[in-house]
Amino acid sequence: MKNIILICLLTFSLAACNTATKKEEKIDFTKSYETAALALTDAQLNYDAAVASKDTARIAAAKIQLETAKTNYLNSKNNYTANGGIVKQEDDQLLAKANTALGKPAKDTTTLAAAAEKFIDSTKVNADKKAKQVIGAIATGENKVKQVSDAVAAGQNTVKNNVIKANEGLKKVNDSTKKRLEEIKKQGNDLLNLFKRKTDTTKNN
């Protein structure tokens, strides 16, 4: 009987501890959320003052502060609502104002980490695209070089063939001229022989 009572007391104690722990966690999440909301408010006020000053360096610094405060607010808000917390309407209105100041949609929930990851991904895509463009340009250049090389080779072959044909033509002309000269020489000899025979015949008569 005593053991049963002890077990019951232990069970109730554990349940009470769990309940207390959950309450403490909820209080921590609430405190974290409220702190983040106040930080976002301060960052927004600081950004508004920087814009009014028209100091570009101050505006840039204030914008980074506002972006960081927004990220912290969103993270705290997500943990807070996941544990049963209810977000204040004025805080969501402040988030919308911060998004507008940062040049984003009013309901944007992009954190710095997500934005950085997106930037890295886009940079990687652009780098891959550039690499492909360079490879394509190299391939195109190689093709151009090959085309020029082929054209030079074709030109050399054409010149070589023309020289061969010219030499062949010259040889034919030389052969034809030589043959013609031989024919003329033969005709001349024949005429001389004929004239010689006539002279001899006349002498004999």
Short mmCIF file of C-alpha atoms in Angstrom, two decimals:
data_model
loop_
_atom_site.label_atom_id
_atom_site.label_comp_id
_atom_site.label_asym_id
_atom_site.label_seq_id
_atom_site.Cartn_x
_atom_site.Cartn_y
_atom_site.Cartn_z
CA MET A 1 0.00 0.00 0.00
CA LYS A 2 2.83 2.36 0.90
CA ASN A 3 4.52 1.56 -2.41
CA ILE A 4 1.37 2.43 -4.32
CA ILE A 5 1.10 5.73 -2.48
CA LEU A 6 4.77 6.50 -3.19
CA ILE A 7 4.33 5.72 -6.89
CA CYS A 8 1.28 8.00 -7.06
CA LEU A 9 3.15 10.81 -5.30
CA LEU A 10 6.12 10.37 -7.67
CA THR A 11 3.82 10.45 -10.70
CA PHE A 12 2.10 13.61 -9.49
CA SER A 13 5.50 15.19 -8.78
CA LEU A 14 6.77 14.41 -12.29
CA ALA A 15 3.58 15.77 -13.83
CA ALA A 16 3.89 18.92 -11.76
CA CYS A 17 7.54 19.30 -12.77
CA ASN A 18 6.66 18.87 -16.45
CA THR A 19 3.89 21.42 -16.15
CA ALA A 20 6.22 23.85 -14.39
CA THR A 21 8.91 23.26 -17.03
CA LYS A 22 6.45 23.93 -19.85
CA LYS A 23 5.27 27.09 -18.11
CA GLU A 24 8.88 28.23 -17.71
CA GLU A 25 9.57 27.44 -21.38
CA LYS A 26 6.48 29.41 -22.41
CA ILE A 27 7.62 32.31 -20.23
CA ASP A 28 11.07 32.14 -21.86
CA PHE A 29 9.55 32.11 -25.35
CA THR A 30 7.28 35.01 -24.41
CA LYS A 31 10.19 37.00 -23.02
CA SER A 32 12.31 36.24 -26.09
CA TYR A 33 9.46 37.30 -28.38
CA GLU A 34 8.81 40.55 -26.51
CA THR A 35 12.53 41.39 -26.45
CA ALA A 36 12.79 40.76 -30.20
CA ALA A 37 9.73 42.93 -30.85
CA LEU A 38 11.26 45.80 -28.84
CA ALA A 39 14.56 45.40 -30.73
CA LEU A 40 12.67 45.56 -34.02
CA THR A 41 10.92 48.74 -32.84
CA ASP A 42 14.25 50.35 -31.92
CA ALA A 43 15.82 49.30 -35.23
CA GLN A 44 12.89 50.80 -37.16
CA LEU A 45 13.13 54.10 -35.26
CA ASN A 46 16.90 54.17 -35.86
CA TYR A 47 16.36 53.51 -39.58
CA ASP A 48 13.75 56.28 -39.85
CA ALA A 49 16.18 58.71 -38.19
CA ALA A 50 18.98 57.63 -40.55
CA VAL A 51 16.78 58.20 -43.59
CA ALA A 52 15.85 61.65 -42.29
CA SER A 53 19.56 62.50 -41.90
CA LYS A 54 20.21 61.59 -45.58
CA ASP A 55 23.58 60.16 -44.50
CA THR A 56 24.19 57.20 -46.84
CA ALA A 57 26.64 55.47 -44.47
CA ARG A 58 24.25 55.82 -41.54
CA ILE A 59 21.33 54.57 -43.65
CA ALA A 60 23.33 51.51 -44.76
CA ALA A 61 24.26 50.66 -41.14
CA ALA A 62 20.68 51.18 -39.96
CA LYS A 63 19.41 48.94 -42.74
CA ILE A 64 21.68 46.11 -41.61
CA GLN A 65 20.50 46.60 -38.02
CA LEU A 66 16.87 46.51 -39.18
CA GLU A 67 17.44 43.35 -41.24
CA THR A 68 19.09 41.65 -38.24
CA ALA A 69 16.29 42.73 -35.89
CA LYS A 70 13.71 41.43 -38.34
CA THR A 71 15.45 38.04 -38.50
CA ASN A 72 15.59 37.77 -34.69
CA TYR A 73 11.95 38.80 -34.44
CA LEU A 74 10.83 36.17 -36.95
CA ASN A 75 12.79 33.41 -35.21
CA SER A 76 11.39 34.39 -31.79
CA LYS A 77 7.89 34.75 -33.21
CA ASN A 78 8.01 31.26 -34.75
CA ASN A 79 9.13 29.69 -31.45
CA TYR A 80 6.55 31.71 -29.53
CA THR A 81 3.58 30.74 -31.73
CA ALA A 82 4.75 27.10 -31.89
CA ASN A 83 4.38 26.99 -28.11
CA GLY A 84 0.92 28.51 -28.03
CA GLY A 85 1.80 32.19 -27.99
CA ILE A 86 -0.40 34.78 -29.69
CA VAL A 87 1.26 37.50 -31.75
CA LYS A 88 0.23 41.09 -31.19
CA GLN A 89 -1.29 42.87 -34.18
CA GLU A 90 0.91 45.93 -33.71
CA ASP A 91 4.01 43.71 -33.90
CA ASP A 92 2.92 42.30 -37.25
CA GLN A 93 2.25 45.86 -38.43
CA LEU A 94 5.79 46.77 -37.36
CA LEU A 95 7.13 43.78 -39.33
CA ALA A 96 5.24 44.98 -42.40
CA LYS A 97 6.74 48.46 -41.97
CA ALA A 98 10.24 46.98 -41.65
CA ASN A 99 9.73 44.94 -44.82
CA THR A 100 8.61 48.06 -46.67
CA ALA A 101 11.70 49.93 -45.46
CA LEU A 102 13.87 47.04 -46.65
CA GLY A 103 12.20 47.10 -50.07
CA LYS A 104 10.39 43.79 -49.58
CA PRO A 105 6.74 42.71 -49.63
CA ALA A 106 4.86 43.59 -46.43
CA LYS A 107 4.31 39.92 -45.52
CA ASP A 108 7.86 38.80 -46.33
CA THR A 109 9.25 36.30 -43.83
CA THR A 110 12.70 35.81 -45.34
CA THR A 111 15.45 35.72 -42.72
CA LEU A 112 19.08 36.72 -43.24
CA ALA A 113 20.14 33.07 -43.42
CA ALA A 114 17.54 32.29 -46.09
CA ALA A 115 18.46 35.40 -48.04
CA ALA A 116 22.16 34.52 -47.82
CA GLU A 117 21.46 30.97 -48.95
CA LYS A 118 19.40 32.27 -51.87
CA PHE A 119 22.21 34.70 -52.78
CA ILE A 120 24.79 31.90 -52.63
CA ASP A 121 22.59 29.68 -54.80
CA SER A 122 22.07 32.46 -57.35
CA THR A 123 25.80 33.21 -57.33
CA LYS A 124 26.53 29.53 -57.93
CA VAL A 125 24.02 29.43 -60.79
CA ASN A 126 25.57 32.55 -62.31
CA ALA A 127 29.05 31.07 -61.89
CA ASP A 128 27.96 27.84 -63.58
CA LYS A 129 26.38 29.88 -66.36
CA LYS A 130 29.57 31.92 -66.80
CA ALA A 131 31.65 28.74 -66.86
CA LYS A 132 29.42 27.28 -69.55
CA GLN A 133 29.67 30.52 -71.53
CA VAL A 134 33.47 30.43 -71.28
CA ILE A 135 33.56 26.78 -72.33
CA GLY A 136 31.23 27.59 -75.21
CA ALA A 137 33.42 30.53 -76.23
CA ILE A 138 36.51 28.31 -76.13
CA ALA A 139 34.77 25.68 -78.24
CA THR A 140 33.65 28.37 -80.69
CA GLY A 141 37.19 29.73 -80.82
CA GLU A 142 38.58 26.26 -81.47
CA ASN A 143 36.07 25.79 -84.27
CA LYS A 144 37.07 29.14 -85.78
CA VAL A 145 40.75 28.17 -85.62
CA LYS A 146 39.95 24.83 -87.24
CA GLN A 147 37.95 26.56 -89.98
CA VAL A 148 40.84 28.93 -90.68
CA SER A 149 43.31 26.04 -90.64
CA ASP A 150 41.12 24.05 -93.02
CA ALA A 151 40.77 27.08 -95.30
CA VAL A 152 44.56 27.56 -95.34
CA ALA A 153 45.08 23.87 -96.09
CA ALA A 154 42.47 24.03 -98.87
CA GLY A 155 44.14 27.13 -100.29
CA GLN A 156 47.53 25.45 -100.23
CA ASN A 157 46.11 22.40 -102.00
CA THR A 158 44.48 24.64 -104.62
CA VAL A 159 47.75 26.47 -105.27
CA LYS A 160 49.63 23.19 -105.43
CA ASN A 161 47.13 21.73 -107.89
CA ASN A 162 47.27 24.88 -110.02
CA VAL A 163 51.08 24.71 -110.12
CA ILE A 164 50.94 21.06 -111.14
CA LYS A 165 48.41 21.83 -113.87
CA ALA A 166 50.51 24.77 -115.09
CA ASN A 167 53.62 22.59 -115.27
CA GLU A 168 51.70 19.92 -117.12
CA GLY A 169 50.35 22.53 -119.53
CA LEU A 170 53.82 23.97 -120.06
CA LYS A 171 55.21 20.51 -120.70
CA LYS A 172 52.49 19.87 -123.27
CA VAL A 173 53.27 23.20 -124.95
CA ASN A 174 56.98 22.41 -124.98
CA ASP A 175 56.36 18.94 -126.39
CA SER A 176 54.04 20.35 -129.04
CA THR A 177 56.52 23.10 -129.94
CA LYS A 178 59.37 20.63 -130.12
CA LYS A 179 57.36 18.33 -132.34
CA ARG A 180 56.41 21.23 -134.60
CA LEU A 181 60.04 22.34 -134.86
CA GLU A 182 61.06 18.84 -135.81
CA GLU A 183 58.36 18.75 -138.48
CA ILE A 184 59.55 22.13 -139.88
CA LYS A 185 63.13 20.91 -139.81
CA LYS A 186 62.16 17.73 -141.64
CA GLN A 187 60.21 19.71 -144.23
CA GLY A 188 63.24 21.96 -144.72
CA ASN A 189 65.51 18.97 -145.18
CA ASP A 190 63.08 17.43 -147.63
CA LEU A 191 63.05 20.65 -149.65
CA LEU A 192 66.84 20.83 -149.62
CA ASN A 193 67.11 17.23 -150.79
CA LEU A 194 64.58 17.83 -153.54
CA PHE A 195 66.40 20.95 -154.68
CA LYS A 196 69.69 19.07 -154.62
CA ARG A 197 68.30 16.26 -156.80
CA LYS A 198 67.00 18.75 -159.36
CA THR A 199 70.40 20.43 -159.50
CA ASP A 200 72.18 17.14 -160.06
CA THR A 201 69.74 16.17 -162.83
CA THR A 202 70.31 19.48 -164.61
CA LYS A 203 74.06 19.03 -164.49
CA ASN A 204 73.87 15.57 -165.99
CA ASN A 205 71.76 16.76 -168.90
#
